[in-house]
Amino acid sequence: MLTNEDLLERVAGQTISSRFLETARDLADHVALRWRTDDGAWHEWTFADYLDRVARAAAAYRAHGVADGDRVVLMLRNVPEFHVLDMAAYFVGATPVSIYNSSSPDQIQYLVNHCGAVLGIADDAAFLDRFQQVHADMATMTTLGIVSDPDGAAGGDVVTFDDMLANDPIDLDQAATVAQPDDLATIIYTSGTTGPPKGVMLTHTNICWTVESLKETIGLTEFVGKRLVSYLPMAHIAERMTSHYQQSMLGFEVSCCPDPGQIAQYLGEVRPNIIFGVPRVWEKIYAGVTAALAADQERAKQFNEAIEAALPIVEKMDWGTATDDEVATWEFLDQVAFSTVRGLVGLDQAEVAISGAAPIPGDLLAWFRAVGIPLSEIYGMSESSGPMTYAASQVKPGWVGPGIVGCEVKLADDGEIVCRGGNVFVGYLNNPEATEETLVDQWLHSGDIGELDADGYFRIVDRKKELIITAGGKNVSPANLEAALKMIPLVGQACAVGDQRPFIAALVVLDPDVAPSWAANEGLETTALGELADHPRVVEEIERGLEEVMAPFNNAERVKKVKILGEEWLPDSDLLTPTSKLKRRGVLARYAEEIESLYS
């Protein structure tokens, strides 16, 4: 097994720009980036095309005064131009900083001033307008750029992407030496579930080390040309690491999906070999299959029986203990049922499927593996450059695997998960106090309470600061309860409550895909979520499911009552982060009256 020191030696002297230059030249004729226009036609750039545009954009950065050590803020959708503009910054020694596309003018002002950006680039005129509203209050920013829709720009000195590409290309061999391994590669702003966002500082060495570690941990024999879809926010380390940094060093073929709501359609067209998704993505795929099967109850019964038969077999296959007869049984089930499902959801060619950024119910992960989709769970944080623990094979649903290659992970005396390795960040920008709390003697403190089994696999119990303490003094993990609640077919989202209360209760949101189909099959007079939330049959069905999913928990931990909601919680709102993590404060505030009614 490679150590931290082995990986540090392997990436010694490397930067993102030097690695990309090498990759792009070696794979000049391979497709790097693909996108679809409004007419449905697909377009593509080879690595040679990508490299040429980076050289021209870097020249434009220089022409607009961007120099070594400067910061550039990017607010773009998942478009090919993002990759060019982000990568070009490294060739002038600058640090690109992606921010969430939902950022308000005030948030943009805060982030720009906090990181000291000298230039901001927006995706379109609407994004640009948010910058311009607060441009006068940005202490360091002198120039604004726009990728598309230049005619919609509200005046001012605005440079377009086409303007940038009109520059003569710079000498990339010389430019690739500007950035140094210990230089700041990017700043990832945390999504702010517990306060103002903190700027996580990652170096070129952090990024190069992590790509090498993931390459070893994932364990594919070939990475070049593997297809994947980029659709999650580039402001989040998971998407940035997967479809930008790994692509630039390992040679992936990335299809850009600017609207995450269209991911299902893109999966069907791209047939990705590698797919990363937050749990809500996997929950929606599962819900779509469940809803489709619900139209034929006999067929649904047969499919569920096939899943039950496959679950123990797949677990044995994963660990190499399945008999020939058991393998033959699964292959038969695959032929008559599972392969069709994989094809329908566009995952029939998936070699690596990963869930991360939030906990995924173990039963849901096991379901995907039963149907032949090799889903596994990764755990980490921005401060660990993304990954900390992961097992691509020999998966244990409910556990997040051992430490990635080269990363030392352990439990502290109080059960907190801590790690050290080349992936650990160098600190929070302009926040030494938070840095000292999180980074202690080179150990990154995750803030998560965990468990460790005999095989070195970790399980996340909960956030240290999010444990519910009931009026009786019982410490309860809301995350585990919420994962269980979401296994009730009609439930799409959940939030457990009960701090300083006599018992645990929960808010549950009807799944917008499953609930209407179920209601139609049951012959209910409505399929509207708002009306279904109060319907006696729905209440009865969820309470029946509640009894089942709470069975594994002891009496003090079980959710005793639920309030059913018909309004879907959307990502990038006051209730969920852009990657669908719960903003508990926001949920508790919005539904204070409903929560109170559970205890009255």
Coordinates of C-alpha atoms in Angstrom, one line a residue, residues 113-448:
N113 CA -13.6 41.2 -0.9
H114 CA -12.8 38.3 1.4
C115 CA -10.5 36.6 -1.2
G116 CA -9.3 39.9 -2.7
A117 CA -10.2 39.0 -6.3
V118 CA -9.1 41.4 -9.0
L119 CA -11.4 40.0 -11.7
G120 CA -14.8 38.4 -11.8
I121 CA -16.3 36.4 -14.6
A122 CA -20.0 35.7 -14.9
D123 CA -21.8 33.2 -17.1
D124 CA -24.4 35.5 -18.6
A125 CA -25.9 39.0 -18.4
A126 CA -28.1 38.1 -15.4
F127 CA -25.1 36.8 -13.4
L128 CA -23.1 39.8 -14.5
D129 CA -25.8 42.2 -13.3
R130 CA -25.3 40.8 -9.8
F131 CA -21.6 41.7 -9.9
Q132 CA -22.3 45.2 -11.3
Q133 CA -24.8 46.0 -8.6
V134 CA -22.0 45.9 -6.0
H135 CA -19.0 46.6 -8.2
A136 CA -18.4 49.9 -6.5
D137 CA -18.2 48.2 -3.1
M138 CA -15.6 45.6 -4.2
A139 CA -12.3 46.9 -2.9
T140 CA -10.0 44.9 -5.2
M141 CA -11.9 44.0 -8.3
T142 CA -11.1 46.1 -11.3
T143 CA -12.4 44.1 -14.3
L144 CA -15.5 42.1 -15.1
G145 CA -15.9 39.4 -17.7
I146 CA -18.8 37.6 -19.3
V147 CA -18.9 34.2 -21.0
S148 CA -22.1 34.5 -23.1
D149 CA -24.8 37.0 -24.0
P150 CA -22.6 40.1 -24.3
D151 CA -25.4 42.1 -25.8
G152 CA -27.2 41.8 -22.5
A153 CA -24.4 43.3 -20.5
A154 CA -25.5 46.4 -18.6
G155 CA -22.8 48.7 -20.0
G156 CA -19.4 49.2 -18.5
D157 CA -16.0 47.8 -19.5
V158 CA -16.9 44.2 -20.0
V159 CA -14.7 41.6 -21.7
T160 CA -16.3 38.6 -23.4
F161 CA -15.0 35.1 -23.8
D162 CA -14.7 35.6 -27.5
D163 CA -12.7 38.8 -26.8
M164 CA -10.4 36.7 -24.6
L165 CA -9.9 34.0 -27.3
A166 CA -8.9 36.8 -29.8
N167 CA -5.5 37.1 -28.0
D168 CA -2.4 35.5 -29.3
P169 CA -1.6 32.3 -27.2
I170 CA 1.1 32.6 -24.6
D171 CA 4.1 30.3 -24.4
L172 CA 2.7 27.5 -22.3
D173 CA 6.0 25.8 -21.5
Q174 CA 7.2 29.0 -19.8
A175 CA 3.8 29.7 -18.3
A176 CA 3.5 26.3 -16.8
T177 CA 6.5 27.1 -14.5
V178 CA 4.9 30.2 -13.0
A179 CA 2.7 28.4 -10.4
Q180 CA 4.7 26.5 -7.7
P181 CA 3.6 23.3 -5.9
D182 CA 3.0 25.1 -2.6
D183 CA 1.1 28.0 -4.2
L184 CA -2.6 28.4 -3.5
A185 CA -4.5 26.5 -6.2
T186 CA -8.1 27.3 -5.2
I187 CA -10.3 28.5 -2.4
I188 CA -13.4 26.5 -1.7
Y189 CA -16.0 28.4 0.2
T190 CA -18.0 26.1 2.5
S191 CA -21.7 26.2 1.9
G192 CA -22.4 27.9 5.2
T193 CA -24.8 25.5 7.0
T194 CA -23.7 26.9 10.4
G195 CA -22.6 30.5 9.6
P196 CA -20.7 32.7 7.1
P197 CA -18.7 30.6 4.6
K198 CA -15.1 29.9 5.4
G199 CA -12.5 29.9 2.6
V200 CA -10.7 26.5 2.4
M201 CA -7.2 27.0 1.0
L202 CA -5.9 24.1 -1.2
T203 CA -2.5 24.1 -2.8
H204 CA -1.3 22.6 -6.1
T205 CA 0.3 19.7 -4.1
N206 CA -3.0 19.1 -2.3
I207 CA -4.8 18.7 -5.7
C208 CA -2.1 16.6 -7.5
W209 CA -1.7 14.3 -4.4
T210 CA -5.5 13.8 -4.2
V211 CA -5.8 12.9 -7.9
E212 CA -3.0 10.4 -7.6
S213 CA -4.6 8.9 -4.4
L214 CA -8.0 8.6 -6.1
K215 CA -6.4 7.0 -9.2
E216 CA -4.9 4.3 -6.9
T217 CA -8.0 4.0 -4.7
I218 CA -10.5 3.7 -7.6
G219 CA -8.3 1.1 -9.2
L220 CA -9.4 1.2 -12.9
T221 CA -6.8 -0.2 -15.3
E222 CA -7.5 2.7 -17.7
F223 CA -8.8 6.2 -17.2
V224 CA -8.3 7.9 -20.5
G225 CA -11.5 8.5 -22.4
K226 CA -13.8 7.5 -19.6
R227 CA -17.1 9.4 -20.0
L228 CA -18.7 11.4 -17.3
V229 CA -21.3 14.2 -16.9
S230 CA -20.4 17.4 -15.1
Y231 CA -23.6 18.8 -13.5
L232 CA -23.1 19.7 -9.9
P233 CA -21.8 23.2 -8.8
M234 CA -18.1 23.8 -9.6
A235 CA -18.0 25.8 -6.4
H236 CA -18.2 22.4 -4.6
I237 CA -15.0 20.3 -4.2
A238 CA -16.7 17.1 -5.3
E239 CA -17.5 18.3 -8.8
R240 CA -14.4 20.3 -9.1
M241 CA -12.2 17.3 -8.2
T242 CA -14.2 14.8 -10.3
S243 CA -14.8 16.5 -13.6
H244 CA -12.1 19.3 -13.6
Y245 CA -9.0 18.2 -11.8
Q246 CA -9.2 14.5 -12.5
Q247 CA -10.2 15.2 -16.0
S248 CA -7.2 17.5 -16.6
M249 CA -4.7 14.8 -15.3
L250 CA -6.3 11.5 -16.1
G251 CA -7.9 12.3 -19.5
F252 CA -11.7 11.9 -18.9
E253 CA -14.2 12.9 -21.6
V254 CA -16.5 15.4 -19.8
S255 CA -20.0 16.2 -21.1
C256 CA -21.2 19.5 -19.6
C257 CA -24.7 19.7 -18.3
P258 CA -25.5 23.4 -17.3
D259 CA -28.9 22.5 -15.7
P260 CA -28.6 19.8 -13.0
G261 CA -32.4 19.2 -13.4
Q262 CA -31.6 17.7 -16.8
I263 CA -29.2 15.1 -15.4
A264 CA -31.5 12.2 -16.2
Q265 CA -31.7 13.1 -19.9
Y266 CA -27.9 13.5 -20.0
L267 CA -27.3 10.1 -18.4
G268 CA -29.4 8.6 -21.2
E269 CA -27.5 10.3 -23.9
V270 CA -23.9 10.1 -22.5
R271 CA -24.0 6.6 -20.9
P272 CA -21.3 7.6 -18.4
N273 CA -18.6 5.2 -17.3
I274 CA -18.0 7.3 -14.1
I275 CA -20.8 9.0 -12.3
F276 CA -20.8 11.0 -9.1
G277 CA -24.0 12.1 -7.4
V278 CA -25.2 13.4 -4.1
P279 CA -27.7 11.1 -2.3
R280 CA -30.7 13.1 -3.6
V281 CA -29.7 12.2 -7.2
W282 CA -29.6 8.5 -6.3
E283 CA -32.9 8.8 -4.4
K284 CA -34.5 10.3 -7.5
I285 CA -33.3 7.6 -9.8
Y286 CA -34.6 5.0 -7.3
A287 CA -37.9 6.9 -7.0
G288 CA -38.2 7.0 -10.8
V289 CA -37.8 3.2 -11.1
T290 CA -40.2 2.7 -8.2
A291 CA -42.8 5.0 -9.8
A292 CA -42.5 3.2 -13.2
L293 CA -43.0 -0.2 -11.6
A294 CA -45.9 1.0 -9.5
A295 CA -48.1 1.0 -12.6
D296 CA -48.0 -2.9 -12.7
Q297 CA -48.3 -4.3 -9.2
E298 CA -47.5 -7.9 -10.2
R299 CA -44.4 -6.8 -12.1
A300 CA -43.4 -4.6 -9.1
K301 CA -43.8 -7.6 -6.8
Q302 CA -41.6 -9.8 -9.0
F303 CA -38.9 -7.1 -9.3
N304 CA -38.8 -6.6 -5.6
E305 CA -38.6 -10.4 -5.1
A306 CA -35.6 -10.4 -7.5
I307 CA -34.0 -7.6 -5.4
E308 CA -34.4 -9.6 -2.2
A309 CA -32.8 -12.6 -3.9
A310 CA -30.0 -10.6 -5.3
L311 CA -29.0 -8.6 -2.2
P312 CA -27.1 -11.4 -0.3
I313 CA -25.6 -12.8 -3.6
V314 CA -24.2 -9.4 -4.6
E315 CA -22.6 -9.0 -1.1
K316 CA -20.9 -12.4 -1.5
M317 CA -19.8 -11.6 -5.1
D318 CA -18.3 -8.3 -3.8
W319 CA -16.2 -10.2 -1.3
G320 CA -15.4 -13.2 -3.5
T321 CA -17.3 -15.8 -1.5
A322 CA -20.3 -16.4 -3.9
T323 CA -20.7 -19.9 -5.3
D324 CA -21.0 -20.6 -9.0
D325 CA -24.7 -21.3 -8.6
E326 CA -25.3 -18.0 -6.8
V327 CA -23.4 -16.1 -9.5
A328 CA -25.5 -17.9 -12.1
T329 CA -28.7 -16.9 -10.2
W330 CA -27.7 -13.2 -10.2
E331 CA -26.8 -13.4 -13.9
F332 CA -30.3 -14.8 -14.6
L333 CA -32.0 -12.0 -12.6
D334 CA -29.8 -9.5 -14.4
Q335 CA -30.8 -10.8 -17.8
V336 CA -34.6 -10.8 -17.1
A337 CA -34.8 -7.7 -15.0
F338 CA -31.8 -5.7 -13.8
S339 CA -30.1 -5.0 -17.2
T340 CA -33.3 -3.4 -18.5
V341 CA -33.4 -1.0 -15.5
R342 CA -29.8 0.0 -15.9
G343 CA -30.4 0.8 -19.6
L344 CA -33.5 2.8 -18.8
V345 CA -31.7 5.1 -16.3
G346 CA -28.6 5.4 -18.5
L347 CA -26.2 3.6 -16.2
D348 CA -25.7 0.4 -18.2
Q349 CA -22.1 1.3 -18.9
A350 CA -21.2 2.6 -15.4
E351 CA -17.9 1.2 -14.1
V352 CA -17.6 3.6 -11.1
A353 CA -20.7 5.1 -9.4
I354 CA -20.1 7.2 -6.3
S355 CA -22.4 8.9 -3.8
G356 CA -21.0 11.6 -1.6
A357 CA -21.4 15.1 0.1
A358 CA -24.1 13.7 2.5
P359 CA -25.0 10.4 4.0
I360 CA -26.9 7.9 1.7
P361 CA -29.2 5.2 3.3
G362 CA -27.4 1.9 3.4
D363 CA -30.5 0.1 2.0
L364 CA -30.6 2.4 -1.0
L365 CA -26.9 1.8 -1.8
A366 CA -27.4 -1.9 -1.5
W367 CA -30.4 -1.7 -3.9
F368 CA -28.2 -0.1 -6.6
R369 CA -25.6 -2.7 -6.2
A370 CA -28.2 -5.5 -6.4
V371 CA -29.3 -4.3 -9.8
G372 CA -25.7 -4.2 -11.0
I373 CA -24.9 -0.5 -10.6
P374 CA -21.5 -0.4 -8.7
L375 CA -22.5 2.4 -6.3
S376 CA -20.2 3.1 -3.4
E377 CA -20.0 5.9 -0.8
I378 CA -17.2 8.3 -0.5
Y379 CA -16.6 10.5 2.6
G380 CA -14.6 13.6 3.1
M381 CA -14.8 17.4 3.1
S382 CA -13.5 20.4 1.4
E383 CA -10.7 20.6 3.9
S384 CA -9.5 17.1 2.7
S385 CA -9.5 18.2 -0.9
G386 CA -12.7 16.1 -1.2
P387 CA -12.1 12.5 -0.3
M388 CA -11.0 11.0 3.0
T389 CA -12.4 7.4 3.0
Y390 CA -13.6 5.3 0.1
A391 CA -13.9 1.7 -1.1
A392 CA -14.7 1.2 -4.8
S393 CA -15.2 -2.5 -4.3
Q394 CA -15.9 -4.7 -1.2
V395 CA -18.5 -2.2 -0.2
K396 CA -20.3 -2.3 3.1
P397 CA -23.6 -0.4 2.8
G398 CA -23.9 2.1 5.7
W399 CA -20.1 2.3 6.0
V400 CA -17.9 4.8 4.1
G401 CA -14.8 2.6 3.6
P402 CA -11.2 2.8 4.8
G403 CA -8.9 5.8 4.3
I404 CA -8.0 6.5 0.7
V405 CA -4.6 5.5 -0.4
G406 CA -1.9 7.5 1.5
C407 CA -4.4 9.1 3.9
E408 CA -4.1 8.1 7.6
V409 CA -7.6 8.2 9.2
K410 CA -8.4 7.3 12.8
L411 CA -10.9 8.1 15.6
A412 CA -9.8 10.6 18.3
D413 CA -10.4 9.8 21.9
D414 CA -13.9 11.4 21.8
G415 CA -14.9 9.4 18.6
E416 CA -14.3 12.2 16.2
I417 CA -12.9 11.2 12.8
V418 CA -9.5 12.8 12.1
C419 CA -7.0 12.4 9.2
R420 CA -3.7 13.5 7.9
G421 CA -2.0 13.3 4.5
G422 CA -1.2 15.3 1.4
N423 CA -4.9 16.0 0.8
V424 CA -5.3 18.1 4.0
F425 CA -5.7 21.8 3.5
V426 CA -3.3 24.5 4.6
G427 CA -5.9 26.5 6.5
Y428 CA -8.9 28.9 6.2
L429 CA -8.3 32.2 4.4
N430 CA -8.0 35.1 6.9
N431 CA -9.3 32.9 9.8
P432 CA -6.4 31.6 11.9
E433 CA -8.8 30.9 14.9
A434 CA -10.9 28.5 12.9
T435 CA -7.7 27.0 11.4
E436 CA -6.3 26.2 14.8
E437 CA -9.5 24.5 15.9
T438 CA -9.7 22.3 12.8
L439 CA -6.0 21.6 12.1
V440 CA -4.2 20.3 15.2
D441 CA -0.7 18.9 14.9
Q442 CA -1.3 18.2 11.1
W443 CA -4.5 16.2 11.9
L444 CA -7.7 17.5 10.3
H445 CA -10.6 17.3 12.7
S446 CA -13.7 16.5 10.7
G447 CA -16.4 17.4 13.3
D448 CA -18.0 14.0 12.6

